[in-house]
Coordinates of C-alpha atoms and ligand atoms in Angstrom, one line a residue:
X1 CA 104.5 17.4 76.2
X2 CA 101.6 18.7 78.7
X3 CA 99.0 15.6 79.3
X4 CA 94.8 15.9 80.5
X5 CA 92.7 13.4 81.5
X6 CA 88.7 14.2 82.8
X7 CA 86.5 10.6 83.9
X8 CA 83.0 11.1 85.2
X9 CA 81.1 8.5 85.2
X10 CA 80.7 4.4 87.1
X11 CA 83.3 3.6 87.5
X12 CA 86.2 4.8 90.5
X13 CA 88.2 8.4 88.6
X14 CA 91.2 7.8 90.3
X15 CA 91.4 4.7 88.2
X16 CA 91.1 5.5 85.3
X17 CA 92.9 8.8 85.5
X18 CA 96.3 7.1 86.4
X19 CA 95.5 4.3 83.5
X20 CA 95.5 7.3 80.7
X21 CA 98.0 9.2 82.7
X22 CA 100.4 6.0 82.4
X23 CA 98.9 6.4 78.7
X24 CA 99.8 10.1 78.4
X25 CA 104.0 9.2 79.6
X26 CA 105.2 9.1 76.2
X27 CA 104.3 13.0 75.5
X28 CA 107.1 13.8 77.8
X29 CA 107.0 14.9 81.5
X30 CA 108.4 15.7 84.7
X31 CA 105.6 15.7 87.3
X32 CA 101.9 14.6 87.6
X33 CA 99.1 15.1 89.5
X34 CA 95.0 14.4 89.7
X35 CA 92.6 15.8 91.8
X36 CA 87.9 14.4 92.8
X37 CA 86.1 15.4 94.7
X38 CA 85.4 13.4 98.6
X39 CA 81.5 12.7 99.1
X40 CA 82.1 15.8 101.8
X41 CA 82.3 18.2 99.1
X42 CA 85.8 19.0 99.5
X43 CA 89.1 18.5 96.8
X44 CA 91.1 16.2 96.7
X45 CA 94.2 17.0 95.4
X46 CA 97.8 14.3 94.9
X47 CA 101.0 15.6 93.2
X48 CA 104.2 13.9 92.7
X49 CA 107.3 14.8 91.4
X50 CA 108.7 12.4 89.1
X51 CA 106.9 9.4 87.5
X52 CA 103.5 8.1 87.3
X53 CA 104.8 5.4 89.5
X54 CA 104.9 7.8 92.6
X55 CA 102.3 9.6 91.7
X56 CA 101.0 6.2 92.2
X57 CA 102.1 5.4 95.5
X58 CA 101.1 9.1 96.5
X59 CA 97.5 8.4 95.8
X60 CA 97.7 4.1 97.4
X61 CA 99.2 6.2 100.5
X62 CA 96.0 8.4 101.1
X63 CA 92.5 7.4 102.1
X64 CA 90.9 5.1 99.1
X65 CA 88.9 7.8 97.2
X66 CA 85.6 6.3 95.9
X67 CA 84.5 9.1 94.0
X68 CA 83.0 9.0 89.7
X69 CA 84.3 12.1 89.0
X70 CA 88.0 13.6 88.7
X71 CA 91.2 15.2 86.1
X72 CA 94.4 14.5 86.0
X73 CA 97.9 16.0 84.1
X74 CA 101.4 15.0 83.9
X75 CA 103.0 18.6 83.9
X76 CA 105.9 18.7 81.1
X77 CA 107.5 22.1 82.4
X78 CA 107.9 25.2 81.1
X79 CA 106.2 28.4 84.1
X80 CA 109.3 26.9 87.0
X81 CA 111.3 24.5 87.8
X82 CA 108.8 20.8 88.1
X83 CA 108.3 21.0 91.8
X84 CA 104.7 19.2 93.7
X85 CA 104.1 23.2 94.0
X86 CA 103.8 23.8 90.4
X87 CA 102.5 20.5 89.5
X88 CA 98.8 20.0 88.7
X89 CA 96.0 20.8 89.5
X90 CA 96.0 23.7 90.5
X91 CA 93.1 25.0 93.5
X92 CA 91.4 28.6 92.6
X93 CA 89.6 31.1 95.1
X94 CA 90.9 32.7 97.8
X95 CA 93.1 31.2 100.6
X96 CA 90.5 29.1 102.9
X97 CA 87.7 28.6 100.3
X98 CA 88.9 27.5 97.0
X99 CA 86.0 26.1 95.5
X100 CA 87.2 24.5 92.2
X101 CA 90.5 22.6 90.8
X102 CA 92.1 22.5 87.5
X103 CA 94.3 21.4 84.6
X104 CA 96.2 23.3 82.0
X105 CA 97.7 22.6 78.9
X106 CA 98.7 25.7 76.2
X107 CA 101.0 28.5 77.9
X108 CA 99.1 32.2 79.2
X109 CA 101.0 34.6 77.0
X110 CA 99.9 37.1 80.2
X111 CA 99.8 35.7 82.9
X112 CA 101.8 38.2 84.5
X113 CA 99.6 41.1 83.9
X114 CA 96.3 39.0 85.3
X115 CA 98.6 37.2 87.9
X116 CA 99.9 40.8 89.4
X117 CA 96.1 42.3 89.7
X118 CA 94.6 38.6 90.7
X119 CA 97.0 39.7 93.9
X120 CA 96.3 43.2 93.9
X121 CA 92.4 41.9 94.5
X122 CA 93.8 39.2 97.1
X123 CA 94.5 35.7 96.0
X124 CA 97.3 33.9 97.1
X125 CA 99.6 32.1 94.9
X126 CA 101.1 28.9 95.5
X127 CA 103.0 28.2 92.0
X128 CA 105.1 29.8 89.8
X129 CA 102.8 28.8 86.7
X130 CA 101.3 30.2 84.4
X131 CA 98.1 27.8 84.9
X132 CA 97.4 29.2 88.4
X133 CA 95.8 32.5 87.0
X134 CA 93.3 30.3 85.4
X135 CA 92.5 28.7 88.3
X136 CA 92.0 32.1 90.8
X137 CA 90.1 33.6 87.4
X138 CA 87.6 30.9 87.0
X139 CA 87.4 31.0 90.9
X140 CA 86.6 35.2 90.4
X141 CA 83.8 34.7 87.7
X142 CA 82.1 31.5 89.8
X143 CA 81.6 34.1 92.7
X144 CA 80.8 36.7 90.6
X145 CA 77.7 35.2 89.1
X146 CA 76.7 32.9 92.4
X147 CA 76.3 36.6 93.3
X148 CA 74.3 37.8 90.5
X149 CA 72.4 34.9 90.5
X150 CA 69.9 36.6 93.9
X151 CA 69.9 33.4 95.0
X152 CA 68.6 31.3 91.7
X153 CA 70.1 27.8 92.1
X154 CA 73.2 26.9 90.7
X155 CA 73.3 25.8 87.7
X156 CA 76.1 24.6 85.1
X157 CA 75.0 27.2 83.3
X158 CA 76.5 29.1 86.0
X159 CA 80.0 27.5 85.2
X160 CA 80.0 27.7 81.9
X161 CA 78.6 30.5 82.2
X162 CA 81.7 32.1 84.5
X163 CA 84.1 29.3 82.4
X164 CA 83.9 32.0 79.5
X165 CA 83.9 34.8 81.0
X166 CA 87.5 34.3 82.4
X167 CA 88.6 32.4 79.6
X168 CA 87.5 35.1 77.2
X169 CA 90.6 37.3 79.2
X170 CA 93.9 35.4 78.1
X171 CA 95.8 36.3 75.9
X172 CA 97.7 32.2 74.5
X173 CA 96.5 28.9 74.1
X174 CA 95.3 25.9 76.5
X175 CA 93.4 23.0 77.3
X176 CA 91.3 22.9 80.7
X177 CA 89.8 20.2 82.3
X178 CA 88.5 21.3 84.6
X179 CA 85.6 20.1 88.4
X180 CA 83.9 22.7 91.1
X181 CA 83.2 21.2 94.3
X182 CA 80.0 21.0 93.6
X183 CA 79.6 19.1 91.8
X184 CA 81.2 15.5 91.9
X185 CA 78.3 14.9 89.2
X186 CA 80.2 16.8 86.8
X187 CA 83.8 17.9 85.2
X188 CA 83.9 21.3 82.9
X189 CA 86.2 21.9 79.6
X190 CA 87.2 24.3 77.6
X191 CA 89.8 25.0 74.1
X192 CA 91.6 27.3 72.7
X193 CA 94.5 26.2 70.9
X194 CA 95.7 23.2 72.8
X195 CA 93.7 19.6 71.8
X196 CA 91.0 18.0 73.9
X197 CA 89.3 15.4 73.2
X198 CA 86.2 13.8 74.6
X199 CA 85.0 10.1 75.0
X200 CA 81.7 9.4 74.7
X201 CA 80.6 5.9 76.9
X202 CA 78.1 3.9 78.7
X203 CA 76.5 6.1 81.8
X204 CA 80.4 7.8 80.9
X205 CA 82.6 10.4 79.5
X206 CA 86.2 10.4 79.4
X207 CA 88.3 14.0 78.9
X208 CA 91.6 13.7 77.3
X209 CA 94.0 15.6 75.8
X210 CA 94.8 13.1 72.8
X211 CA 93.4 9.9 72.8
X212 CA 95.3 7.5 73.7
X213 CA 94.3 7.0 77.8
X214 CA 89.9 7.0 75.7
X215 CA 91.3 3.6 73.4
X216 CA 90.2 0.0 74.7
X217 CA 88.1 2.3 77.0
X218 CA 85.3 3.8 74.5
X219 CA 85.9 3.8 70.7
X220 CA 83.2 6.9 70.4
X221 CA 85.1 10.4 71.0
X222 CA 84.3 14.4 69.8
X223 CA 87.2 16.2 69.3
X224 CA 86.6 20.3 71.1
X225 CA 86.9 22.5 68.6
X226 CA 88.8 25.7 69.5
X227 CA 87.0 28.0 71.4
X228 CA 84.5 25.7 72.9
X229 CA 83.5 25.2 76.2
X230 CA 81.8 20.8 77.4
X231 CA 80.3 19.9 80.3
X232 CA 81.0 16.0 81.1
X233 CA 77.8 14.2 82.9
X234 CA 77.4 10.3 83.1
X235 CA 75.0 10.1 80.7
X236 CA 74.8 13.6 78.7
X237 CA 77.6 15.6 76.7
X238 CA 76.9 19.5 76.2
X239 CA 79.3 22.2 74.6
X240 CA 79.0 24.9 73.5
X241 CA 81.1 28.0 72.2
X242 CA 82.8 31.0 74.2
X243 CA 81.0 33.7 72.4
X244 CA 77.3 32.2 71.0
X245 CA 75.0 29.4 72.9
X246 CA 75.1 25.1 72.5
X247 CA 75.8 23.6 69.1
X248 CA 75.8 20.5 68.2
X249 CA 78.4 17.5 68.2
X250 CA 79.7 15.5 66.2
X251 CA 80.6 11.6 67.3
X252 CA 83.6 10.3 65.1
X253 CA 84.8 6.6 65.4
X254 CA 88.3 6.2 66.7
X255 CA 89.4 2.8 64.4
X256 CA 92.7 2.3 66.6
X257 CA 92.4 -1.3 69.4
X258 CA 94.1 -1.5 72.8
X259 CA 97.0 -3.2 71.8
X260 CA 98.4 -0.7 69.3
X261 CA 98.7 1.3 72.5
X262 CA 100.2 -1.5 74.3
X263 CA 104.0 -3.1 74.7
X264 CA 103.4 -6.2 74.1
X265 CA 107.1 -8.2 74.5
X266 CA 109.2 -5.9 73.5
X267 CA 111.5 -4.2 76.4
X268 CA 110.8 -0.1 74.8
X269 CA 107.9 1.8 72.6
X270 CA 110.9 2.4 70.8
X271 CA 111.9 -1.3 69.2
X272 CA 108.2 -2.3 69.0
X273 CA 107.4 0.5 66.7
X274 CA 110.4 0.4 64.8
X275 CA 109.8 -3.3 64.4
X276 CA 106.4 -2.5 63.3
X277 CA 107.6 -1.1 60.0
X278 CA 106.6 -4.1 57.4
X279 CA 103.3 -3.5 58.7
X280 CA 103.5 0.1 59.3
X281 CA 104.5 0.9 55.7
X282 CA 101.8 -2.2 54.3
X283 CA 98.9 0.6 55.1
X284 CA 100.9 3.7 54.2
X285 CA 101.0 2.3 50.8
X286 CA 97.4 0.2 50.6
X287 CA 94.8 1.3 48.5
X288 CA 97.1 4.2 46.8
X289 CA 98.6 2.7 44.2
X290 CA 97.1 1.7 41.3
X291 CA 98.3 -0.5 38.1
X292 CA 96.3 0.3 35.8
X293 CA 97.3 3.4 35.7
X294 CA 100.1 3.3 36.9
X295 CA 99.8 6.4 39.6
X296 CA 99.5 6.4 42.9
X297 CA 95.7 7.0 44.0
X298 CA 95.0 9.8 46.7
X299 CA 91.8 10.3 48.1
X300 CA 92.5 13.2 50.8
X301 CA 94.4 15.8 48.5
X302 CA 90.9 17.8 47.6
X303 CA 92.6 18.9 44.8
X304 CA 92.0 18.5 41.3
X305 CA 94.4 16.8 38.3
X306 CA 93.5 20.3 36.9
X307 CA 94.5 21.7 40.4
X308 CA 97.9 20.0 40.7
X309 CA 99.0 20.7 36.9
X310 CA 99.1 24.7 38.2
X311 CA 101.4 23.5 41.3
X312 CA 104.5 25.1 40.1
X313 CA 106.2 24.5 43.7
X314 CA 105.8 22.9 46.6
X315 CA 107.2 24.0 50.1
X316 CA 107.6 20.9 52.7
X317 CA 107.4 22.1 56.3
X318 CA 107.7 20.3 59.9
X319 CA 110.0 19.8 63.0
X320 CA 112.3 17.6 63.6
X321 CA 112.8 14.2 62.1
X322 CA 109.6 15.6 60.2
X323 CA 111.3 18.0 58.0
X324 CA 114.3 15.2 57.5
X325 CA 112.2 13.0 55.2
X326 CA 110.5 16.4 53.5
X327 CA 114.2 17.1 52.5
X328 CA 113.8 12.9 51.0
X329 CA 110.1 14.6 49.6
X330 CA 111.9 17.6 47.8
X331 CA 115.0 15.0 46.6
X332 CA 112.0 13.0 45.5
X333 CA 109.6 15.3 43.1
X334 CA 112.2 17.1 42.0
X335 CA 114.2 14.0 40.6
X336 CA 110.7 12.2 39.8
X337 CA 108.5 15.3 39.5
X338 CA 110.8 17.5 38.0
X339 CA 108.7 20.3 40.7
X340 CA 110.6 22.5 42.6
X341 CA 110.9 22.6 46.1
X342 CA 111.6 24.5 49.5
X343 CA 111.9 22.4 52.5
X344 CA 111.4 25.0 56.0
X345 CA 111.5 24.6 59.4
X346 CA 108.0 25.9 60.3
X347 CA 110.0 28.0 63.0
X348 CA 111.2 30.2 60.6
X349 CA 108.2 29.7 57.9
X350 CA 106.0 30.9 60.1
X351 CA 107.6 34.6 61.1
X352 CA 109.5 34.8 57.8
X353 CA 107.9 36.1 54.4
X354 CA 108.7 34.3 51.7
X355 CA 107.5 35.3 48.4
X356 CA 104.9 32.5 47.6
X357 CA 102.7 33.0 44.2
X358 CA 99.8 32.0 43.5
X359 CA 101.5 28.5 42.0
X360 CA 102.5 27.7 45.2
X361 CA 101.1 24.5 47.5
X362 CA 102.5 23.8 51.0
X363 CA 102.4 20.6 52.7
X364 CA 103.1 20.4 56.3
X365 CA 104.9 17.3 57.8
X366 CA 104.1 15.8 61.2
X367 CA 103.2 12.9 63.1
X368 CA 101.4 14.3 65.5
X369 CA 99.0 16.8 64.2
X370 CA 100.1 19.0 67.0
X371 CA 103.9 20.2 66.4
X372 CA 102.4 24.5 67.3
X373 CA 105.4 26.1 65.2
X374 CA 104.6 23.4 62.1
X375 CA 101.2 24.5 63.0
X376 CA 101.6 28.2 63.1
X377 CA 103.5 27.9 59.9
X378 CA 100.4 26.3 57.8
X379 CA 98.2 29.0 59.7
X380 CA 100.1 31.6 58.3
X381 CA 100.2 30.3 54.4
X382 CA 96.0 30.3 55.0
X383 CA 96.1 34.1 56.0
X384 CA 97.5 34.2 53.0
X385 CA 95.8 32.4 50.9
X386 CA 97.6 29.6 50.0
X387 CA 96.0 25.5 49.7
X388 CA 97.6 24.2 52.5
X389 CA 97.9 20.2 52.5
X390 CA 98.8 17.4 56.3
X391 CA 100.8 14.9 55.5
X392 CA 100.0 13.4 59.4
X393 CA 99.6 9.6 60.9
X394 CA 97.3 11.8 63.7
X395 CA 93.8 11.4 62.5
X396 CA 91.7 14.6 64.0
X397 CA 94.9 16.1 65.4
X398 CA 94.4 20.2 64.8
X399 CA 96.8 20.5 62.1
X400 CA 94.8 17.3 59.8
X401 CA 92.0 18.9 60.5
X402 CA 92.9 22.9 59.9
X403 CA 94.8 21.4 56.3
X404 CA 92.7 22.3 53.5
X405 CA 93.4 18.3 52.4
X406 CA 96.6 15.5 52.3
X407 CA 98.1 13.0 53.5
X408 CA 97.0 10.6 56.3
X409 CA 100.1 8.2 57.3
X410 CA 98.1 5.5 58.3
X411 CA 101.1 3.7 60.8
X412 CA 99.7 3.4 63.7
X413 CA 99.7 5.0 67.4
X414 CA 103.3 6.2 67.5
X415 CA 104.7 6.1 71.4
X416 CA 107.8 6.2 71.6
X417 CA 109.5 9.9 71.6
X418 CA 112.0 8.6 68.8
X419 CA 109.4 9.5 65.7
X420 CA 110.6 5.6 63.9
X421 CA 107.9 4.1 62.3
X422 CA 106.1 7.2 61.6
X423 CA 109.0 8.4 59.5
X424 CA 109.7 5.6 57.6
X425 CA 105.7 6.3 56.1
X426 CA 106.9 9.6 55.7
X427 CA 109.1 8.9 52.9
X428 CA 107.3 5.9 51.3
X429 CA 103.5 8.7 51.1
X430 CA 106.3 10.9 49.6
X431 CA 107.4 8.9 47.3
X432 CA 103.7 8.5 46.8
X433 CA 103.0 12.0 45.7
X434 CA 106.5 12.4 43.9
X435 CA 104.7 9.0 42.1
X436 CA 101.9 10.6 41.9
X437 CA 103.0 14.0 40.6
X438 CA 105.0 12.9 38.0
X439 CA 102.5 10.7 36.3
X440 CA 100.3 13.9 36.1
X441 CA 103.1 15.5 34.1
X442 CA 106.1 13.5 32.2
X443 CA 106.4 9.8 34.0
X444 CA 105.6 7.7 31.5
X445 CA 103.4 4.6 32.1
X446 CA 106.4 2.9 31.6
X447 CA 108.3 4.2 34.8
X448 CA 105.1 4.3 36.7
X449 CA 105.0 0.4 36.8
X450 CA 108.4 -0.2 37.8
X451 CA 107.9 2.8 40.5
X452 CA 104.6 0.5 42.2
X453 CA 106.3 -2.6 41.5
X454 CA 109.7 -1.4 43.5
X455 CA 107.6 0.2 46.1
X456 CA 105.6 -2.9 46.6
X457 CA 108.6 -4.1 47.8
X458 CA 110.1 -2.1 50.6
X459 CA 107.8 -3.7 53.7
X460 CA 110.0 -7.0 52.7
X461 CA 113.0 -4.9 52.0
X462 CA 112.3 -3.5 55.6
X463 CA 111.7 -6.7 57.2
X464 CA 115.2 -8.1 55.7
X465 CA 116.7 -5.4 57.4
X466 CA 114.9 -5.5 61.2
X467 CA 117.5 -8.9 60.5
X468 CA 120.7 -7.3 61.0
X469 CA 119.8 -6.3 64.4
X470 CA 121.4 -8.5 66.6
X471 CA 124.7 -7.5 64.5
X472 CA 123.6 -4.1 65.1
X473 CA 123.7 -5.5 69.0
X474 CA 126.4 -5.9 68.6
X475 CA 128.7 -3.1 67.0
X476 CA 126.6 -0.4 69.9
X477 CA 128.5 -2.4 72.6
X478 CA 131.8 -1.5 70.8
X479 CA 130.9 2.1 70.6
X480 CA 129.0 2.6 73.2
X481 CA 131.6 4.4 74.8
X482 CA 132.1 7.2 72.3
X483 CA 130.6 10.8 72.5
X484 CA 130.7 11.7 69.2
X485 CA 130.3 10.4 66.3
X486 CA 129.2 11.6 62.0
X487 CA 126.9 10.1 60.2
X488 CA 127.6 11.4 56.3
X489 CA 125.8 10.2 52.9
X490 CA 124.9 11.4 49.9
X491 CA 122.0 12.3 47.9
X492 CA 119.0 10.6 49.2
X493 CA 121.6 9.3 52.1
X494 CA 122.0 12.7 53.1
X495 CA 118.3 13.3 54.9
X496 CA 118.9 9.8 55.6
X497 CA 122.6 10.4 58.1
X498 CA 121.1 13.6 59.0
X499 CA 118.2 11.4 61.0
X500 CA 120.9 9.1 62.2
X501 CA 122.8 11.4 63.9
X502 CA 119.1 13.0 65.6
X503 CA 117.2 9.6 66.6
X504 CA 120.9 9.0 68.5
X505 CA 121.3 12.7 70.3
X506 CA 117.8 12.4 71.1
X507 CA 117.6 9.4 73.2
X508 CA 121.3 8.3 74.5
X509 CA 122.3 12.4 75.1
X510 CA 125.8 11.7 73.2
X511 CA 126.7 15.0 70.1
X512 CA 126.2 13.5 66.6
X513 CA 126.3 15.8 63.4
X514 CA 124.2 14.8 59.8
X515 CA 126.7 16.1 57.5
X516 CA 126.8 15.4 54.1
X517 CA 129.2 13.2 52.3
X518 CA 131.3 15.6 50.5
X519 CA 131.1 18.1 53.4
X520 CA 133.6 17.1 55.3
X521 CA 136.4 18.6 53.7
X522 CA 135.1 21.9 54.1
X523 CA 135.7 21.4 57.9
X524 CA 133.8 18.5 60.1
X525 CA 137.1 16.0 59.0
X526 CA 138.9 18.1 61.6
X527 CA 136.8 16.1 64.2
X528 CA 138.2 12.9 62.8
X529 CA 139.5 11.0 65.3
X530 CA 139.8 7.5 66.6
X531 CA 137.2 7.8 68.5
X532 CA 135.0 9.2 66.7
X533 CA 133.5 6.9 64.9
X534 CA 131.9 8.2 61.5
X535 CA 128.5 5.8 59.6
X536 CA 128.5 6.0 56.6
X537 CA 125.5 5.3 54.9
X538 CA 126.9 4.4 51.6
X539 CA 124.0 1.8 49.1
X540 CA 125.1 0.8 45.8
X541 CA 124.0 3.8 43.2
X542 CA 125.2 6.2 41.1
X543 CA 127.9 7.9 44.1
X544 CA 128.1 5.1 45.4
X545 CA 132.1 5.5 44.0
X546 CA 131.6 9.7 45.9
X547 CA 131.1 8.6 48.8
X548 CA 133.6 5.7 49.2
X549 CA 136.8 8.2 48.4
X550 CA 134.6 10.1 51.5
X551 CA 135.4 7.1 53.4
X552 CA 138.9 6.4 51.9
X553 CA 139.8 10.7 53.4
X554 CA 137.4 9.3 56.3
X555 CA 140.1 6.3 57.1
X556 CA 143.2 8.0 56.4
X557 CA 143.1 10.1 59.5
X558 CA 142.0 7.2 62.2
X559 CA 138.6 7.2 61.9
X560 CA 136.5 4.4 62.5
X561 CA 134.3 3.5 60.3
X562 CA 131.1 2.2 60.5
X563 CA 129.5 1.6 56.8
X564 CA 125.5 0.8 56.5
X565 CA 125.8 -1.0 52.4
X566 CA 124.2 -3.5 50.2
X567 CA 124.3 -6.9 50.9
X568 CA 127.1 -8.2 47.9
X569 CA 129.3 -5.3 49.1
X570 CA 132.5 -7.3 50.1
X571 CA 134.8 -4.5 48.7
X572 CA 133.3 -2.3 51.4
X573 CA 134.7 -4.3 54.3
X574 CA 138.0 -4.5 53.4
X575 CA 137.9 -0.6 54.1
X576 CA 135.0 0.0 57.1
X577 CA 135.8 -1.2 60.1
X578 CA 132.2 -2.4 60.7
X579 CA 129.2 -2.9 57.8
X580 CA 125.8 -3.6 58.0
X581 CA 124.6 -4.8 55.3
X582 CA 120.6 -3.9 54.3
X583 CA 118.8 -5.5 50.9
X584 CA 119.8 -3.2 47.8
X585 CA 117.3 -0.6 46.5
X586 CA 116.2 1.6 43.8
X587 CA 117.5 4.7 45.2
X588 CA 114.6 6.9 45.5
X589 CA 113.5 3.4 48.1
X590 CA 116.4 4.1 50.4
X591 CA 116.1 6.5 53.1
X592 CA 113.3 5.1 54.1
X593 CA 115.3 0.9 54.3
X594 CA 119.2 2.9 55.2
X595 CA 117.2 4.5 58.2
X596 CA 115.6 1.0 59.8
X597 CA 120.1 0.0 60.6
X598 CA 120.4 3.3 61.9
X599 CA 117.1 3.2 64.3
X600 CA 118.4 0.3 66.1
X601 CA 122.4 1.3 66.2
X602 CA 120.8 4.7 68.9
X603 CA 118.7 1.9 70.6
X604 CA 121.1 -0.7 71.2
X605 CA 124.0 2.6 71.9
X606 CA 120.7 4.2 73.8
X607 CA 120.0 1.0 76.6
X608 CA 123.8 0.6 76.8
X609 CA 124.3 4.0 78.1
X610 CA 121.4 3.3 80.9
X611 CA 118.8 6.0 79.3
X612 CA 114.9 5.7 78.6
X613 CA 114.4 5.2 75.1
X614 CA 111.4 6.5 75.0
X615 CA 111.3 9.1 77.3
X616 CA 113.8 10.5 76.7
X617 CA 115.1 14.0 79.5
X618 CA 113.5 17.3 78.5
X619 CA 112.0 16.0 75.8
X620 CA 108.0 15.4 74.4
X621 CA 106.8 14.0 71.9
X622 CA 104.0 16.6 70.9
X623 CA 105.7 20.1 71.1
X624 CA 102.9 21.9 71.4
X625 CA 104.9 25.3 72.9
X626 CA 106.7 27.3 70.5
Ligands
AGP1 C1 111.3 12.6 66.2 O1 112.4 12.1 67.0 C2 111.7 14.2 67.2 N1 111.3 13.2 69.0 C3 111.0 15.2 66.9 O2 111.9 15.3 65.9 C4 109.1 15.1 66.6 O3 109.6 14.3 65.0 C5 109.6 17.0 65.9 O4 109.3 17.2 67.3 C6 107.6 16.4 64.8 O5 106.8 16.4 65.5 P1 105.7 16.0 64.1 O6 105.7 15.4 63.6 O7 104.9 16.0 66.1 O8 105.1 17.6 64.3

């Protein structure tokens, strides 16, 4: 969704802003813009609709601007279409006397009433956005503070007080970057419910809505918390609380290398991330398996074994792909640890009122750690007094910070909108959680050791599965014209079928449905025809024969079948139209290995259909609105 960047220091701000906005492209957006302050104290704004490349062209067409302070934005339209007028930054102040520019992430819920009262007080609006009201409100409060100063010098404190007074009138969420034309040497930031991080450099400070733009520029970062307002100057950073005074800020180390956010030799981030999975899985399991105790080790749960023994039920909450890994978690925890599990869409859980007794433990599963619905569901459960855990990839993200404990995935930055390596790392983290909770209960030492041996092989099995890439590309070419697909699997492979269908839908815009294979005869089999391929996920396991019957039923109705099957399965080749072979593994690890060919199949179909794989239409990487 929307992205923010800001810079103050010895570089040309515009250069960092453009590079930073490119790094935020993965979040999804439809227009972009920058604001800097010229030497003669004028606000210099450039905006464009579409990609950052168009913004770069528009900037290049202007006279060069070497200002050292500026802010930038990528907008994912919510209030008003993707137009130049609606693109950020927005100016604040009376017509002809605009004194500041802002960029805003989040949603202002009371914008309509604020807009009418600002209009009544003479402010003119040039956009349909909720954000423009924030610009005018701050300009208005700033003017009041200046008038009240009775000739005393106007300092940054005046700006901060004006911002605090204005944001106190807002209902909703905001991450704000603000520049005042009076102060070419400072940028201001404020946050409530929409993340902002500050990079601390040598004689420079950076601002961004997530850490991606900062990577390679600085590894020292400050996570701004809710209700905090910051003033960034080249050599200083001051943070204060909206309702209190100055507060000390923690500078943390950002542990990401710049090559982790570059595409390298790959055509798309999604393909790079698919191929990074063996390494991501190794990182997820690193240091977390103990042969001596035949169990998994988690440093961050903040719950003792005695606490965990009191857990009677686990609730996983998540959205999209992370919800699918929650389903995998349900199969794993019930099978291996014998703990009852429920999997709830976060968008539903936040407004439902399910009975949660003392023995319930909530896990929010999220790659980004910023998904608005998942955060809200976690807060609702916290409010009710339950312990909350996060299974999260992004260190320092809102959900990671607000949960009482959790498991970081360490899968590395995931830039492609379609989640791939985070998904398989989530499945692996959940497998290790099942081992840990199982070993606290009935799982024997011997079985624990066997599980560890199997888990350790997973990255190599994934590497083997990736070798099918060329074969999968051929199959994709054969079926790329089809407009409907079915994805079918049973038991551990049912969530995989759902995830395969979602992957195809989101990046190739092809309609796809995932079902438990045996459900076909209760309705969906009516969809089967010569033009509707069914992807059967059916590695060897106790359910194999049953799935084979479901496959035969599809073939009997002339439906083309692509099977994901275990190496050595010669029987499948006689019935399926096409087979993608993957290495055989124990059933509870199949969700990880079987996901690989489905990711690659979606990728190749999307590329063949000319889709923008890393930036699919209408989608955003972090869904920070409800
Ligand atoms: C994944 O391919 C999707 N783009 C999407 O469903 C995603 O998984 C969902 O928005 C949840 O995101 P999160 O894991 O960052 O919370």
